[in-house]
Structures are given as structure tokens and as C-alpha cells.
Amino acid sequence: MEIKKKDIRALTKEQLRDFFVKEGDKAFRGNQVYEWLWNKGAHTFEDMTNISKDTRNMLEDNFVINHIQVDQMQRSSDGTVKNAVRLHDGLVVESVLIPTKTRTTACVSSQVGCSLDCRFCATARLKRMRNLNPDEIFDQVVAIDNESRLYFDRPLSNIVFMGMGEPLMNYNNVLKAIDKITSPEGLGMSPKRITVSTSGVPKMIKKMADEEVNFKLAVSLHSAIDEVRTSIMPFNVTFPLKDLREALEYWYAKTKNRITYEYVVWDGINDTKKDVDALIEFCKFAPSKVNLIEYNPIDDGEFQQADNKALQMYIDMLEANNITVTVRRSRGKDIDAACGQLANKT
Ligand code: SF4
């Protein structure tokens, strides 16, 4: 009977050190292998050239290295790159590289499909198959960093967890991945350049505050009126705005970090003065930024972006209340890489 080998990258550095000691080797060997896995990006044990042949064979007998594979890469006319990423079990997720004049941002996935059911989002149509492992999240970042260097001559500068899935529903693995991305033995990126974007899971926002994470938080709000939010994000029944607001107050009290809200203004859904008043009331308790995101209709076209007049009303009213507001133009529309469009169509 074939023995199923374990993915070596599921082991912590301590576990790797212990493994080598049990094998009669030095704990230090664990550090060397760890560095090959997370810093030097080894895809095979053969790559580990400062490890003896016997040790590499022993690792080969016991473990596998489950690397992602970029199955298909598409480039948009605006420079955006979308990767269809095949996981070791054949499932596929997508990640996106978004270049601007000053930065390159990776938008990465945290789940295959999504646990939530936002009605305006293409990913919600795929049922959640499983959470991504830390190494699968890490590998998406490495793949995009390589593409950034290749196509734009600069390393990746920022990461947003805004791809497929709700990151706070895969909290432990997302945190482990961020740990590898930020540690000097991994990619050494500053946590200040990482944003975890959530649809608002109150309990997990409080947990993040308690754990004093130092990456940034963004909340996909889209409405500060319960009935409206529930109609477009049905899980709002389970996590109502009152609970979300309380969790965000807790977050702000602990971290003193500004909160970013992601917000789309849709025609006939949240385009009235009453909607803006509710938004201002919701976010005025702490320094806030509202990102008004351009929407990309998905297949059935049920949701349509509101007109410029409604957008301008939001901008004027938010600014009059000293709330920072930015308008984020959509990128990569022609390759279905824009916000809310990721649905494994490639
Ligand atoms: S918007 Fe985000 S949380 Fe909502 S269904 Fe899509 S991927 Fe999931």
C-alpha cells in the first residue's frame, strides 16, 4: 500500500528541527531545509544543494513539496495580470497583479470558492471547496512577485487579500502565510504593505485586535443599513451591522489604525442620501477611509454601477464630514480580473 507523504511545508521550523534530531541528524539541518523551502523557493529536494544526497533521498521518501502551478496567465490591455493557479489536488483559484505608476499590488485568494454569498460577486457562485493552506497563499505571492520583476522591473510592493474567499473564514492559515511573507526567512515584506479585506466577521476582527496584528484592515461594507446590506450580503443576518460596528470599535481602541471601507454604489440599491447618511454615521467613530470601487457587472447584469451624480453625492458628503474618500477605477476588466469577477472562467 502506498504511504501518503506529508507536505513538508506544513511543518513549522521547530517541527523540522525536531524531525532531524529524531533522524539522528543536527537540529540545524532543519533551519537549512526551512530556508530552502521558504526563502530560496526550492521546488524539489534536489534543489537543496548544500544538503547531502542521502539526506535529500530521505526527505524524498518521507515528504512532498506541494507547489502551486500557474496554469494560465492572462494580461489585460491595462497591464493587469491574472493567474489561474492549479493546486496540488487539481482545484483552481485565481490571483491578480495590479500595476500602477508607483506600486505593484498582488490580490490573492484565501479559499477555493467562498463561504459567503454576496449576491454581486462571481466567486459566490462557486461553492466553497476548501481553505487554502499557508503555502498555497504564499506561493501565489511569490508567483506575482516574479511576474512583477519580469514585466515591470520591480518587486511586488503591496498585497491585498481580496481575491477568492473570505480571509477571516480561513484565519489561521492566512495568518501563517502572512507570517512567512513578512519574516526575514520568507519574503521579508513589511506588514504595513498588507491589507486583509473582510466582509465583516465580528468575532475574528476582535481576535485580530487581541493578537495585535500589524497589517491593515479593510471592510467590504457596501451598505450601513441592515435591510439593504442583508439584501446584497445575506450573511449580514448572522453578522448584523451592530455587531460589526462594535467589533470595529474594539479594533480601533486596540490598534488606533485607520479603518478602510470598500464600497460600491449600485443603481437603485444604495444610491440615495439616506444611504450616505447611514455610512457617515457608521464610520465616524474612528479615522476612516472609504474606497468607492467601480463595479463590473457579472453575467446576469442584475447589479449596475450607479451614475456619476450618485458617486459625486457620496464624495461631497463624505468629504464634508472629514472622511477620506477615494475612487478606485476598475482594472483588468477585459480578462475578468476586476473586483468581484474572479470565477475560474479561464
Ligand atoms: S465578495 Fe468576497 S466574501 Fe463576498 S462572496 Fe465574494 S469572495 Fe466571498
Tab-separated table of N, CA, C and O in Angstrom, residues 52 83 120 152 154 252 267 302 330 342:
chain	number	residue	atom	x	y	z
A	52	SER	N	23.181	16.895	1.981
A	52	SER	CA	23.796	15.716	1.368
A	52	SER	C	22.780	14.900	0.563
A	52	SER	O	21.569	14.967	0.829
A	83	ASN	N	-3.591	35.273	-12.895
A	83	ASN	CA	-3.098	33.894	-12.901
A	83	ASN	C	-4.211	32.931	-12.527
A	83	ASN	O	-4.903	33.147	-11.520
A	120	PHE	N	-23.549	40.081	-5.478
A	120	PHE	CA	-22.946	40.818	-6.591
A	120	PHE	C	-21.617	40.204	-7.029
A	120	PHE	O	-20.952	40.729	-7.909
A	152	PHE	N	7.554	44.392	-14.938
A	152	PHE	CA	7.583	45.805	-14.522
A	152	PHE	C	8.914	46.193	-13.890
A	152	PHE	O	9.054	47.305	-13.393
A	154	ARG	N	10.352	45.598	-11.165
A	154	ARG	CA	10.393	45.983	-9.751
A	154	ARG	C	9.716	44.901	-8.928
A	154	ARG	O	8.850	44.177	-9.444
A	252	TYR	N	-10.387	49.477	16.750
A	252	TYR	CA	-9.775	50.807	16.756
A	252	TYR	C	-9.206	51.135	18.144
A	252	TYR	O	-8.112	51.692	18.262
A	267	ASP	N	-26.876	51.225	-8.721
A	267	ASP	CA	-28.095	51.879	-9.169
A	267	ASP	C	-29.311	51.250	-8.478
A	267	ASP	O	-29.492	50.026	-8.521
A	302	GLU	N	-27.561	41.873	-13.001
A	302	GLU	CA	-28.579	42.332	-12.038
A	302	GLU	C	-28.125	43.601	-11.318
A	302	GLU	O	-28.925	44.482	-11.012
A	330	SER	N	-11.703	50.508	-11.996
A	330	SER	CA	-11.573	49.076	-12.178
A	330	SER	C	-10.382	48.729	-13.061
A	330	SER	O	-10.071	49.453	-13.994
A	342	LEU	N	-13.772	37.318	-10.088
A	342	LEU	CA	-12.969	36.084	-10.112
A	342	LEU	C	-13.861	34.850	-9.991
A	342	LEU	O	-14.552	34.661	-9.000
